[in-house]
Coordinates of C-alpha atoms in Angstrom, one line a residue:
X23 CA 164.1 151.9 -28.3
X24 CA 165.1 154.0 -31.3
X25 CA 168.0 152.5 -33.3
X26 CA 170.3 155.2 -34.6
X27 CA 171.9 155.0 -38.0
X28 CA 175.4 154.2 -36.7
X29 CA 174.0 151.4 -34.6
X30 CA 171.9 149.6 -37.2
X31 CA 174.4 147.1 -38.6
X32 CA 175.6 145.9 -35.2
X33 CA 172.0 145.7 -33.9
X34 CA 170.9 143.6 -36.9
X35 CA 173.8 141.1 -36.4
X36 CA 173.2 141.0 -32.6
X37 CA 169.8 142.4 -31.5
X38 CA 169.4 143.7 -27.9
X39 CA 167.9 140.9 -25.9
X40 CA 165.6 143.3 -24.2
X41 CA 163.8 144.0 -27.5
X42 CA 161.0 141.4 -27.7
X43 CA 159.4 143.2 -30.7
X44 CA 161.5 144.6 -33.5
X45 CA 159.9 146.8 -36.1
X46 CA 161.9 146.9 -39.4
X47 CA 160.5 149.6 -41.6
X48 CA 161.3 151.9 -44.5
X49 CA 160.8 152.6 -48.2
X50 CA 163.5 150.1 -49.3
X51 CA 161.5 146.9 -49.2
X52 CA 164.5 144.8 -50.2
X53 CA 166.5 146.1 -47.3
X54 CA 163.6 145.7 -44.9
X55 CA 163.3 142.0 -45.9
X56 CA 167.0 141.4 -45.8
X57 CA 167.5 142.9 -42.3
X58 CA 164.4 141.2 -40.9
X59 CA 165.8 137.9 -42.2
X60 CA 169.2 138.5 -40.6
X61 CA 167.6 139.4 -37.3
X62 CA 165.3 136.3 -37.6
X63 CA 168.4 134.0 -38.1
X64 CA 169.7 135.1 -34.7
X65 CA 166.8 133.2 -33.3
X66 CA 166.4 130.2 -35.7
X67 CA 168.7 128.7 -38.3
X68 CA 166.0 128.1 -40.8
X69 CA 163.3 130.8 -41.5
X70 CA 161.1 128.1 -43.0
X71 CA 161.2 125.9 -39.9
X72 CA 157.5 125.0 -39.3
X73 CA 158.0 124.3 -35.6
X74 CA 159.9 127.4 -34.6
X75 CA 158.7 130.0 -37.0
X76 CA 155.2 131.5 -37.3
X77 CA 154.4 133.8 -40.2
X78 CA 151.4 135.9 -39.4
X79 CA 149.5 138.4 -41.6
X80 CA 148.0 141.6 -40.4
X81 CA 144.6 140.4 -41.6
X82 CA 144.9 137.3 -39.4
X83 CA 145.8 139.3 -36.3
X84 CA 143.0 141.8 -37.0
X85 CA 140.5 139.0 -37.0
X86 CA 142.0 137.2 -34.0
X87 CA 144.2 139.6 -31.9
X88 CA 144.9 136.9 -29.3
X89 CA 146.8 134.9 -31.9
X90 CA 150.0 137.0 -31.4
X91 CA 150.3 136.1 -27.8
X92 CA 149.2 132.5 -28.4
X93 CA 151.9 132.0 -31.0
X94 CA 154.6 133.8 -29.1
X95 CA 153.9 131.7 -25.9
X96 CA 153.6 128.4 -27.7
X97 CA 156.2 125.8 -26.7
X98 CA 158.1 124.5 -29.7
X99 CA 157.9 120.7 -30.2
X100 CA 161.5 120.7 -31.2
X101 CA 162.7 123.0 -28.4
X102 CA 164.5 126.3 -28.7
X103 CA 163.4 129.9 -29.1
X104 CA 160.7 130.8 -31.6
X105 CA 160.3 133.6 -34.2
X106 CA 157.1 135.4 -35.0
X107 CA 157.4 137.1 -38.4
X108 CA 154.7 139.7 -39.4
X109 CA 154.8 141.3 -42.9
X110 CA 152.9 144.4 -44.1
X111 CA 152.9 146.0 -40.7
X112 CA 151.2 149.3 -40.1
X113 CA 149.4 151.4 -37.5
X114 CA 146.5 148.9 -37.4
X115 CA 148.8 146.8 -35.2
X116 CA 149.6 149.6 -32.7
X117 CA 147.1 148.7 -30.0
X118 CA 147.8 145.0 -30.3
X119 CA 151.6 145.5 -30.1
X120 CA 151.3 147.8 -27.0
X121 CA 149.1 145.2 -25.3
X122 CA 151.6 142.4 -26.1
X123 CA 154.5 144.4 -24.8
X124 CA 153.0 144.6 -21.4
X125 CA 153.7 140.9 -21.0
X126 CA 155.8 139.6 -23.9
X127 CA 157.2 136.1 -24.3
X128 CA 160.7 135.7 -23.0
X129 CA 161.6 133.0 -25.6
X130 CA 159.9 134.3 -28.7
X131 CA 161.0 137.3 -30.8
X132 CA 158.4 139.2 -32.8
X133 CA 159.7 140.8 -36.0
X134 CA 157.4 143.2 -37.9
X135 CA 158.2 144.3 -41.4
X136 CA 156.6 147.5 -42.7
X137 CA 156.9 150.0 -45.5
X138 CA 157.6 153.7 -44.9
X139 CA 156.3 154.9 -41.6
X140 CA 156.5 158.7 -40.9
X141 CA 157.5 160.2 -37.6
X142 CA 153.7 160.4 -36.7
X143 CA 153.2 156.7 -37.2
X144 CA 151.7 155.3 -33.9
X145 CA 153.3 151.9 -34.4
X146 CA 156.8 153.4 -35.0
X147 CA 156.4 155.7 -32.0
X148 CA 155.2 152.9 -29.8
X149 CA 158.3 150.7 -30.7
X150 CA 160.7 153.7 -30.3
X151 CA 159.3 154.5 -26.9
X152 CA 159.1 151.0 -25.4
X153 CA 162.1 149.8 -23.5
X154 CA 161.3 146.2 -24.6
X155 CA 160.9 147.0 -28.3
X156 CA 163.0 148.5 -31.1
X157 CA 162.3 150.4 -34.3
X158 CA 164.9 150.0 -37.1
X159 CA 164.7 152.2 -40.2
X160 CA 165.7 151.1 -43.7
X161 CA 166.2 154.0 -46.1
X162 CA 167.3 153.9 -49.7
X163 CA 171.1 154.1 -49.6
X164 CA 173.2 156.7 -51.3
X165 CA 176.0 155.8 -53.6
X166 CA 178.6 155.7 -50.8
X167 CA 176.6 153.2 -48.8
X168 CA 175.9 151.1 -52.0
X169 CA 179.7 151.2 -52.8
X170 CA 180.4 149.8 -49.3
X171 CA 177.8 147.1 -49.8
X172 CA 179.2 146.1 -53.2
X173 CA 182.7 145.8 -51.9
X174 CA 181.6 143.8 -48.8
X175 CA 179.4 141.4 -50.9
X176 CA 182.1 140.7 -53.5
X177 CA 184.7 140.3 -50.8
X178 CA 182.4 137.7 -49.1
X179 CA 182.4 135.9 -52.5
X180 CA 186.2 136.1 -52.5
X181 CA 186.2 138.5 -55.4
X182 CA 188.4 141.6 -55.7
X183 CA 186.9 144.6 -57.5
X184 CA 188.5 147.5 -59.4
X185 CA 187.7 151.0 -58.2
X186 CA 186.1 152.1 -61.5
X187 CA 183.9 149.0 -61.5
X188 CA 182.6 149.9 -58.0
X189 CA 181.9 153.4 -59.2
X190 CA 180.0 152.2 -62.2
X191 CA 178.0 149.6 -60.2
X192 CA 177.1 152.1 -57.5
X193 CA 175.8 154.6 -60.1
X194 CA 173.9 152.0 -62.1
X195 CA 172.4 149.5 -59.7
X196 CA 171.6 151.7 -56.8
X197 CA 168.0 151.7 -55.4
X198 CA 166.2 148.8 -53.7
X199 CA 168.6 146.5 -51.8
X200 CA 166.9 143.5 -53.3
X201 CA 167.7 144.8 -56.8
X202 CA 171.3 145.5 -55.8
X203 CA 171.9 142.1 -54.4
X204 CA 170.2 140.4 -57.4
X205 CA 172.6 142.3 -59.8
X206 CA 175.6 141.4 -57.7
X207 CA 174.6 137.7 -57.7
X208 CA 174.5 137.9 -61.5
X209 CA 178.0 139.4 -61.4
X210 CA 179.3 136.7 -59.1
X211 CA 177.9 134.0 -61.3
X212 CA 179.4 135.7 -64.3
X213 CA 182.9 135.6 -62.8
X214 CA 182.6 132.0 -61.6
X215 CA 185.9 130.6 -60.3
X216 CA 187.9 133.2 -62.3
X217 CA 190.6 134.6 -60.0
X218 CA 191.1 138.0 -61.7
X219 CA 189.5 141.0 -60.0
X220 CA 186.1 142.3 -61.2
X221 CA 186.8 144.9 -63.9
X222 CA 184.6 147.6 -65.3
X223 CA 184.1 145.5 -68.4
X224 CA 183.0 142.6 -66.2
X225 CA 180.5 144.8 -64.4
X226 CA 179.1 146.2 -67.6
X227 CA 178.8 142.8 -69.2
X228 CA 177.0 141.2 -66.2
X229 CA 174.9 144.2 -65.1
X230 CA 174.7 146.5 -68.1
X231 CA 171.0 146.3 -68.5
X232 CA 170.3 147.1 -64.8
X233 CA 170.3 150.8 -64.9
X234 CA 172.2 152.3 -67.8
X235 CA 168.9 153.7 -69.1
X236 CA 167.6 154.6 -65.7
X237 CA 169.0 156.8 -63.0
X238 CA 171.9 158.2 -65.1
X239 CA 169.5 159.2 -67.9
X240 CA 167.4 161.0 -65.4
X241 CA 170.0 162.9 -63.3
X242 CA 172.2 163.9 -66.3
X243 CA 169.2 165.1 -68.3
X244 CA 167.9 167.1 -65.3
X245 CA 171.5 168.5 -64.7
X246 CA 171.8 169.2 -68.4
X247 CA 168.5 171.1 -68.3
X248 CA 166.9 168.8 -70.9
X249 CA 163.4 168.7 -69.6
X250 CA 161.8 166.5 -72.2
X251 CA 164.5 163.8 -71.9
X252 CA 164.4 164.0 -68.1
X253 CA 160.6 163.5 -68.0
X254 CA 161.0 160.5 -70.4
X255 CA 163.6 159.0 -68.2
X256 CA 161.5 159.6 -65.1
X257 CA 158.5 157.9 -66.8
X258 CA 160.6 154.9 -67.7
X259 CA 161.8 154.5 -64.1
X260 CA 158.2 154.8 -62.8
X261 CA 157.0 152.2 -65.3
X262 CA 159.7 149.8 -64.1
X263 CA 158.3 150.1 -60.5
X264 CA 161.2 152.1 -59.2
X265 CA 160.5 153.5 -55.7
X266 CA 160.0 157.3 -55.6
X267 CA 162.4 157.7 -52.8
X268 CA 165.2 156.0 -54.9
X269 CA 164.5 158.5 -57.7
X270 CA 164.6 161.4 -55.2
X271 CA 167.9 160.1 -53.7
X272 CA 169.5 159.8 -57.1
X273 CA 168.7 163.4 -57.9
X274 CA 169.9 164.6 -54.5
X275 CA 173.1 162.6 -54.8
X276 CA 173.9 164.0 -58.2
X277 CA 173.3 167.7 -57.3
X278 CA 175.1 167.2 -54.0
X279 CA 178.1 165.9 -55.9
X280 CA 178.0 168.9 -58.3
X281 CA 177.8 171.1 -55.2
X282 CA 180.7 169.5 -53.5
X283 CA 182.9 169.7 -56.6
X284 CA 181.9 173.4 -57.1
X285 CA 182.7 174.2 -53.4
X286 CA 186.1 172.5 -53.6
X287 CA 186.9 174.6 -56.7
X288 CA 185.8 177.8 -55.0
X289 CA 188.3 177.0 -52.3
X290 CA 191.1 176.9 -55.0
X291 CA 191.2 173.3 -56.1
X292 CA 191.1 172.5 -59.9
X293 CA 188.2 170.5 -61.2
X294 CA 190.1 167.2 -61.6
X295 CA 191.4 167.4 -58.1
X296 CA 187.9 168.3 -56.8
X297 CA 186.3 165.4 -58.6
X298 CA 188.9 163.0 -57.1
X299 CA 187.5 164.0 -53.6
X300 CA 184.1 162.4 -54.5
X301 CA 183.3 158.9 -53.3
X302 CA 182.4 156.9 -55.3
X303 CA 184.4 158.5 -58.2
X304 CA 182.6 159.7 -61.3
X305 CA 182.4 157.0 -63.9
X306 CA 185.0 158.0 -66.5
X307 CA 182.6 157.9 -69.5
X308 CA 180.3 160.4 -67.6
X309 CA 183.2 162.7 -66.6
X310 CA 182.8 165.1 -69.6
X311 CA 179.0 165.5 -68.8
X312 CA 179.7 165.9 -65.1
X313 CA 182.4 168.6 -65.8
X314 CA 180.1 170.5 -68.1
X315 CA 177.4 170.5 -65.5
X316 CA 179.8 171.7 -62.8
X317 CA 180.7 174.6 -65.0
X318 CA 177.1 175.5 -65.8
X319 CA 175.8 175.6 -62.3
X320 CA 176.7 178.2 -59.6
X321 CA 176.8 177.4 -55.9
X322 CA 173.8 179.6 -55.1
X323 CA 171.6 177.9 -57.7
X324 CA 172.8 174.4 -56.6
X325 CA 171.7 175.4 -53.1
X326 CA 168.4 176.3 -54.6
X327 CA 168.0 173.0 -56.3
X328 CA 168.9 171.0 -53.2
X329 CA 166.4 173.0 -51.3
X330 CA 163.8 172.3 -53.9
X331 CA 164.5 168.6 -53.6
X332 CA 164.2 168.7 -49.9
X333 CA 160.8 170.5 -50.2
X334 CA 159.7 167.8 -52.6
X335 CA 160.3 165.1 -50.0
X336 CA 158.3 167.0 -47.4
X337 CA 155.5 167.7 -49.9
X338 CA 155.2 164.0 -50.7
X339 CA 154.8 163.2 -47.0
X340 CA 152.5 166.0 -46.1
X341 CA 150.2 166.7 -49.0
X342 CA 147.5 164.6 -50.6
X343 CA 148.8 165.1 -54.1
X344 CA 150.0 162.0 -56.0
X345 CA 153.8 161.5 -55.6
X346 CA 154.2 161.0 -59.4
X347 CA 152.7 164.4 -60.1
X348 CA 154.8 166.2 -57.5
X349 CA 158.0 164.6 -58.7
X350 CA 157.4 165.3 -62.4
X351 CA 156.6 168.9 -61.5
X352 CA 159.8 169.2 -59.6
X353 CA 161.9 167.6 -62.4
X354 CA 160.4 170.0 -64.9
X355 CA 161.0 173.0 -62.7
X356 CA 164.6 172.1 -61.9
X357 CA 165.3 171.3 -65.6
X358 CA 164.2 174.8 -66.5
X359 CA 166.1 176.7 -63.7
X360 CA 168.5 179.2 -65.1
X361 CA 171.8 177.4 -64.4
X362 CA 174.2 180.3 -64.1

């Protein structure tokens, strides 16, 4: 079965019992690990339980394909259902998974973690097509999704958070879910038992080094048509191991927000009013730069930029050229587009 975006959170918390194999895949490795763990804990309380959890590698299954069925059908010495966790999944597992799904264990759940799998992936297609399996995507979240996650995480920690703090955090720590959670844990530790809400100053003090030199440097330099600085910011992000798709989403989000603001203004709204419609709001220190870029780009050219970024994503999936080269070429081209 194919899990739709709107169904993901509910499915993760309470997986369909008919799914005996669940494929969790996508470019956001942190989110893949997190969702796989949540799903796993619907079967066992402790993911390190040596009796009820079996961690299998793709290499081990390639050498001994029968091991999947053996582990899944093994009776736990302590009783209860079992969890089979497979990391680094890919199309090498397709034949094995299809064979297993013909007669799966009724008391063991198999969870496969994988990186990005395109629509042509045989493993992804097999899990989407099977009635007793599921494929669950994990894509890098945009700022709105990150904002929601920030609020939910801090609320769970019994912390209130100011709106401008959410906006700054969403803009500066977005990317891999593992990174976002790590930064929020730093913030929660920083606040301790203090009862006051998380302010912008708190967020910057606890997480200031997380991304201030990263995504913002990139998107505002591209939007400001400063090609040299944009390429330098891009190189820094790549050197830090930032996922390409996170870089792409940050650029798409920035130009989409410029486009939305421009469209509201074309409908008769003033700029301040148009910017208030954005979620999350523009960080106040970035507002002057954002306004300048809104004024310097026309709607037709913004459409052109968004189209170019969409083409970039397709090129990276379809061509054999290195992602780093394609992305740097696109950044250079967009930075040099005549803005008017």
